[in-house]
Amino acid sequence: MSPHSVARWDIFEFSSQGPAEGNPYLDVSFGAVFRLANREVRVPGFYDGDGTYRVRFCPDTEGDWSFVTTSSSTALDGLTGAFRATAPRPGVHGPVRVRNQFHFAYADGTPYLPFGTTCYAWTHQTPEMQEQTLTTLAAAPFNKIRMGVFPKDYIYNTNEPLHDVFEKRADGSHDLDRPNFASFRHFETQIGRLAEMGIEADVILFHPYDRWGYCTMTEEQDFRYLAYVVARLAACRNVWWSLANEYDFLLDTKPMARWDQFFQIIEEGDPLRHPKSIHNGDPAKNYNHRQPWVDHACIQNWDVKKTTDWREAYGKPVINDEPEYEGDIPKHWGNIDAHELINRYWLTLCRGGYIGHGESFMHENDELWWAKGGVLRGEAPPRIAFMRKLLEEDIQNGLTPMNEPGSSVFRRVSLARDGDVRIIYFSEHQPAEWALGMPEEDGDYDIDLIDVWNMTVTPLEKAGLPRVHPQRTAGGAIITNQVKAAFGLKLPGKPYLAVRVRPRRST
Amino acid sequence: MSPHSVARWDIFEFSSQGPAEGNPYLDVSFGAVFRLANREVRVPGFYDGDGTYRVRFCPDTEGDWSFVTTSSSTALDGLTGAFRATAPRPGVHGPVRVRNQFHFAYADGTPYLPFGTTCYAWTHQTPEMQEQTLTTLAAAPFNKIRMGVFPKDYIYNTNEPLHDVFEKRADGSHDLDRPNFASFRHFETQIGRLAEMGIEADVILFHPYDRWGYCTMTEEQDFRYLAYVVARLAACRNVWWSLANEYDFLLDTKPMARWDQFFQIIEEGDPLRHPKSIHNGDPAKNYNHRQPWVDHACIQNWDVKKTTDWREAYGKPVINDEPEYEGDIPKHWGNIDAHELINRYWLTLCRGGYIGHGESFMHENDELWWAKGGVLRGEAPPRIAFMRKLLEEDIQNGLTPMNEPGSSVFRRVSLARDGDVRIIYFSEHQPAEWALGMPEEDGDYDIDLIDVWNMTVTPLEKAGLPRVHPQRTAGGAIITNQVKAAFGLKLPGKPYLAVRVRPRRST
């Protein structure tokens, strides 16, 4: 590939030498305007140490792009260049964005169903452990990972990070006005490796679990750091912005107005408009996800039957990134069993939301996946792989709950459809007969029984509708309330099963 | 036993012949005043057909009682008699009443932990099936049964009752001013048999599942019927009054004021003050259980983690009489699996409430326990027996949740204590280490691990407290948040376990 050519959705980078004296992180502005025909895109650049300045651009359109730099330094101002954006490499679909109000797709229109996991500080572990994490991810069912720019100080997380994020002074404190460029280079290298694996990086920008001073920077430092991260990473097609892990535990140092402002800073520096969200700690302190700068509601809540409530409350995609983790640590958020986590997956998806994975098993060397990566020890991942594969076969627009507000049935059994594909999940319910959610018009259907734990798919035959009996309603009318369905099903009377119904496909 | 002697909490009955012409049910009042020393108890009597009038009295105090009748008929007015109330028969503990605000005890002070079941129309089935029900109950773990005065018209319930409750006219309609005395005699016989088995009869007085006209009587007919039932049954020590199954589905014919009035009518005719409650259909239409005439909150709700909310809302004992049934019918309330029902039992009890059983498996002859009794087919009853036996070993005052309002842990793990006995239920959580809820003072404790499904009790040893790490709070303070406990536990990292801790008992 010629240096003057870059594939669509890959990264074009321009770098130049400029002033190295003083503190260019504070003092020197740098950026570029990229042009294609009559279109202009303003892109911030960044200082990368040793007098090197860079600007990165991800072309979202094929064609002949040119650019001109802008800088407070005359040496860096007005530099020009050009490149050709060519067709994307095979398997590259572009950045993920919201589609159909409650769902996601890649920029090329390929549906994206988020099946994420969480390794908060994996890029801060030893190089060997990071390689192990990537090896694990290559075989795992995850296409998104939540990961922090900053390292983590918390129980089971007492080691020092591979790189300081800001420069350490002689007294051990950190100079929050001097980034450690090696740290950021490492972080974006790992994001790039994830991109090549087809994994979105849900980058957590702030969090409270800190002993280095990173969570108590001044407003000016916060804004500068955030703009810097955005300038470095926004050209990575697989980046998502998660403003925080548990923002509400930081309100004492970062008041709400600052969080709102963070969203604006990201928007200014992110021409691709990657998905932006913010994660809360206290379930009663959800950020106001209705605000227009929030792309999807990031939820921490174990009570996943509320997924439809969150959809209705926020009118956006719902990703429950922390529905509790498979594990056995004493923390209630980190010790549910795999059956229950898989149950929560099916409940959430069949109510029109998405859900994320985490794993936190006690380990003699404190190597817990949730924070450090490494290897997976649980029983959930193969079942998540099964579910993902199964849904990716069918889902084009996203699952919409077949919900009747106020219906007691729909609060118990989960029914969703995407066009003419229907999925019903029974969780702890085990009816031997069923009809609700079946097509109203008869026809040739493939009907399958899905055992979500044992990962089997077994064909089912149509059966008659369940018997009905006249019944009094609250208003006094006596009605015979047959479900509107062309046929019923006979089911085995076991729990944790799903049914999939779709028009028969030619073989 | 002499006819002039009756054991305390048994039934003294006085009968006399009186007018048989016309409709004595409408026209003739009858009752008696019972006296012990300076105490007077007014007791309503009732007409039992063929010119026979009866009044029943359950002496709550030993001693020499006398009575004098009152009636609108001179033949029945001013009749007198006397009897001696002697010590209760062995095993008779008197009626159940609320104790310790959220709990129950028999009148003699013996704790009563309700472990009820539901067979709405069992007394309306064939005599053979009723015998089968009683045989089943004799071996089952239930000490309360929900049962309707009226038969049931509903899916799987299409048979005619053994007895009409009111007289049938030639045209097949029912004369709602003429009770079928045989029906009431049969009903109270069965209540008496339950009493001898130690089972409380939670008598459902109205319900909407009707094709005989019983649910649409006039206000006058309702009031008369209710007073009549109370006159007949109130002397049965094991009666509870459940005003309705799903009262809110009858609001079109019985407005709210009538339900309130029903409670007053019961109070007037029930000197023993049996427990009174009312059961709703729509979970959003709970009756206002705070009203003083309601003794305990009868709940229909699958979401049993809300048990502490109901306790707080109503300030009374909570019995979730319909937390969904073990079964496989297409109705969502009747098809959960036994594991989940047992999970709901432990969740509810360890949050300071009580919970009821029901079973609804499809059956070729529509013999579903929930409505008809017969035999039990599920896997839950042995686990309920295990739980009941285990709790009855320890519980004296009732379980009080060790709740910290707003604590996210307490919404997930269920912790309760009765004095120095502590029970912690982990449901889907499987910590390998635990300390929350352990005693703050060290000492000699018996600690046991309870497998609620496999019904095993295994001794545990004390272990050290889980590790802790300094952590930032929402206010910015850094605290090291060790649980206040004298010791911790090592647990096997499996779900659906409980832990019981109690002072070591001398052997």
Coordinates of C-alpha atoms in Angstrom, one line a residue, chain A residues 215-421:
Chain A
C215 CA -9.3 10.9 39.7
T216 CA -8.8 14.2 41.4
M217 CA -7.4 16.3 38.7
T218 CA -8.5 19.9 38.4
E219 CA -11.2 20.8 35.9
E220 CA -8.6 22.3 33.6
Q221 CA -6.5 19.1 33.8
D222 CA -9.5 16.9 33.3
F223 CA -10.6 18.8 30.1
R224 CA -7.0 18.8 28.7
Y225 CA -6.6 15.1 29.4
L226 CA -9.9 14.3 27.8
A227 CA -9.2 16.3 24.7
Y228 CA -5.8 14.7 24.5
V229 CA -7.2 11.1 24.7
V230 CA -9.8 12.0 22.1
A231 CA -7.2 13.4 19.8
R232 CA -5.1 10.3 20.1
L233 CA -7.9 7.7 19.8
A234 CA -10.8 9.1 17.9
A235 CA -9.4 7.8 14.6
C236 CA -9.5 4.3 15.9
R237 CA -12.7 2.8 14.3
N238 CA -13.3 0.5 17.2
V239 CA -13.3 3.1 20.0
W240 CA -16.4 3.8 22.2
W241 CA -16.3 6.5 24.9
S242 CA -17.4 5.5 28.3
L243 CA -17.1 8.7 30.4
A244 CA -16.8 6.8 33.6
N245 CA -17.0 3.7 35.6
E246 CA -19.3 4.8 38.4
Y247 CA -19.3 8.5 37.7
D248 CA -21.5 9.2 40.7
F249 CA -18.7 8.1 43.1
L250 CA -16.7 11.0 41.8
L251 CA -19.3 13.8 42.1
D252 CA -17.4 15.3 45.0
T253 CA -14.5 16.1 42.7
K254 CA -16.3 16.3 39.4
P255 CA -19.7 18.0 39.7
M256 CA -22.4 17.1 37.3
A257 CA -21.8 20.2 35.0
R258 CA -18.3 18.8 34.4
W259 CA -19.6 15.5 33.2
D260 CA -22.0 17.3 30.8
Q261 CA -19.0 19.3 29.5
F262 CA -17.0 16.1 29.0
F263 CA -19.5 15.0 26.5
Q264 CA -19.1 18.3 24.6
I265 CA -15.3 18.0 24.5
I266 CA -15.6 14.5 23.0
E267 CA -18.0 15.7 20.4
E268 CA -15.7 18.5 19.4
G269 CA -12.8 16.1 18.8
D270 CA -14.5 13.1 17.3
P271 CA -15.5 13.4 13.7
L272 CA -16.6 9.8 13.6
R273 CA -19.0 10.3 16.5
H274 CA -18.2 7.1 18.3
P275 CA -20.8 5.8 20.8
K276 CA -20.8 7.8 24.1
S277 CA -22.1 6.6 27.4
I278 CA -21.6 7.0 31.1
H279 CA -21.8 4.3 33.8
N280 CA -23.2 4.8 37.3
G281 CA -22.5 3.1 40.6
D282 CA -25.6 3.6 42.7
P283 CA -28.6 2.2 40.7
A284 CA -30.6 5.2 41.9
K285 CA -28.1 7.6 40.3
N286 CA -28.3 6.9 36.6
Y287 CA -27.1 9.9 34.6
N288 CA -29.9 11.5 32.6
H289 CA -29.4 9.3 29.6
R290 CA -32.1 11.2 27.8
Q291 CA -29.7 14.1 27.1
P292 CA -28.9 14.3 23.4
W293 CA -25.2 13.8 23.8
V294 CA -25.7 10.3 25.3
D295 CA -25.8 7.7 22.5
H296 CA -26.9 4.7 24.6
A297 CA -27.9 4.1 28.2
C298 CA -25.1 2.3 30.0
I299 CA -26.8 0.5 32.9
Q300 CA -25.4 -1.2 36.0
N301 CA -28.3 -3.2 37.4
W302 CA -28.9 -6.9 38.3
D303 CA -32.7 -6.6 37.9
V304 CA -32.7 -7.2 34.2
K305 CA -36.4 -7.7 33.9
K306 CA -36.5 -3.9 34.0
T307 CA -34.8 -3.7 30.5
T308 CA -38.0 -2.7 28.8
D309 CA -38.4 0.1 31.5
W310 CA -35.0 1.5 30.6
R311 CA -35.7 1.4 26.9
E312 CA -38.9 3.3 27.6
A313 CA -37.3 5.8 30.0
Y314 CA -34.4 6.7 27.8
G315 CA -35.5 5.9 24.2
K316 CA -32.1 4.7 23.3
P317 CA -30.2 1.4 23.1
V318 CA -29.7 -0.1 26.5
I319 CA -26.5 -1.9 27.4
N320 CA -26.5 -3.4 30.8
D321 CA -22.7 -3.4 31.1
E322 CA -22.7 -4.6 34.7
P323 CA -25.5 -7.1 35.4
E324 CA -23.2 -8.7 38.0
Y325 CA -20.4 -11.0 37.1
E326 CA -19.9 -14.7 37.2
G327 CA -17.6 -15.4 40.1
D328 CA -17.2 -16.1 43.8
I329 CA -15.7 -13.0 45.5
P330 CA -17.5 -11.7 48.5
K331 CA -18.8 -8.7 46.6
H332 CA -22.4 -9.2 45.6
W333 CA -21.8 -7.7 42.1
G334 CA -19.0 -10.3 41.5
N335 CA -20.4 -13.7 42.7
I336 CA -23.4 -14.9 40.7
D337 CA -23.4 -18.3 39.1
A338 CA -23.1 -18.9 35.4
H339 CA -26.7 -20.2 35.1
E340 CA -28.0 -17.0 36.4
L341 CA -25.7 -14.9 34.2
I342 CA -26.9 -16.8 31.1
N343 CA -30.4 -16.3 32.3
R344 CA -29.9 -12.6 32.5
Y345 CA -28.4 -12.6 29.0
W346 CA -31.5 -14.2 27.5
L347 CA -33.9 -12.1 29.6
T348 CA -32.1 -8.9 28.5
L349 CA -31.8 -9.7 24.8
C350 CA -35.4 -10.9 24.6
R351 CA -36.5 -7.6 26.1
G352 CA -34.7 -5.6 23.5
G353 CA -31.6 -4.7 25.4
Y354 CA -27.9 -5.8 25.5
I355 CA -25.8 -7.1 28.3
G356 CA -22.2 -7.4 29.1
H357 CA -20.0 -10.1 30.7
G358 CA -17.6 -10.0 33.5
E359 CA -15.8 -12.7 35.6
S360 CA -14.4 -12.4 39.1
F361 CA -13.3 -15.7 40.6
M362 CA -10.9 -15.6 43.6
H363 CA -7.4 -16.4 42.4
E364 CA -4.2 -17.1 44.4
N365 CA -2.4 -14.3 42.5
D366 CA -5.4 -12.0 42.2
E367 CA -5.7 -12.6 38.5
L368 CA -9.4 -11.8 38.1
W369 CA -10.6 -11.4 34.5
W370 CA -12.9 -8.5 35.4
A371 CA -9.9 -6.2 36.3
K372 CA -6.8 -7.8 34.8
G373 CA -7.8 -10.1 31.9
G374 CA -5.7 -13.2 31.7
V375 CA -7.7 -16.4 31.3
L376 CA -11.4 -17.1 31.7
R377 CA -12.4 -19.7 34.3
G378 CA -16.1 -19.6 34.2
E379 CA -18.9 -21.6 32.5
A380 CA -20.7 -18.6 30.9
P381 CA -18.5 -17.8 27.9
P382 CA -19.4 -20.9 25.8
R383 CA -23.1 -20.2 26.4
I384 CA -22.6 -16.6 25.4
A385 CA -20.8 -17.8 22.2
F386 CA -23.8 -20.0 21.5
M387 CA -26.2 -17.2 22.0
R388 CA -24.2 -14.7 19.9
K389 CA -23.9 -17.1 17.0
L390 CA -27.6 -18.0 17.1
L391 CA -28.7 -14.4 17.2
E392 CA -26.3 -13.3 14.5
E393 CA -27.8 -15.8 12.2
D394 CA -31.1 -13.9 12.3
I395 CA -31.0 -10.5 13.7
Q396 CA -30.9 -7.7 11.1
N397 CA -32.7 -4.7 12.7
G398 CA -32.5 -5.7 16.4
L399 CA -34.9 -7.4 18.7
T400 CA -38.1 -5.5 19.7
P401 CA -40.0 -6.7 22.7
M402 CA -43.5 -7.9 21.8
N403 CA -44.6 -6.0 24.9
E404 CA -48.1 -5.0 26.0
P405 CA -47.6 -2.4 28.6
G406 CA -49.2 -3.4 31.9
S407 CA -49.5 -7.1 30.9
S408 CA -48.5 -9.4 33.7
V409 CA -47.5 -12.1 31.2
F410 CA -45.0 -9.8 29.5
R411 CA -43.4 -9.0 32.8
R412 CA -42.7 -12.7 33.3
V413 CA -42.0 -14.2 29.9
S414 CA -39.7 -12.5 27.5
L415 CA -40.9 -12.2 23.9
A416 CA -39.1 -10.3 21.1
R417 CA -39.1 -10.2 17.4
D418 CA -37.0 -8.8 14.5
G419 CA -39.3 -8.7 11.5
D420 CA -40.5 -12.3 11.0
V421 CA -38.1 -13.9 13.4

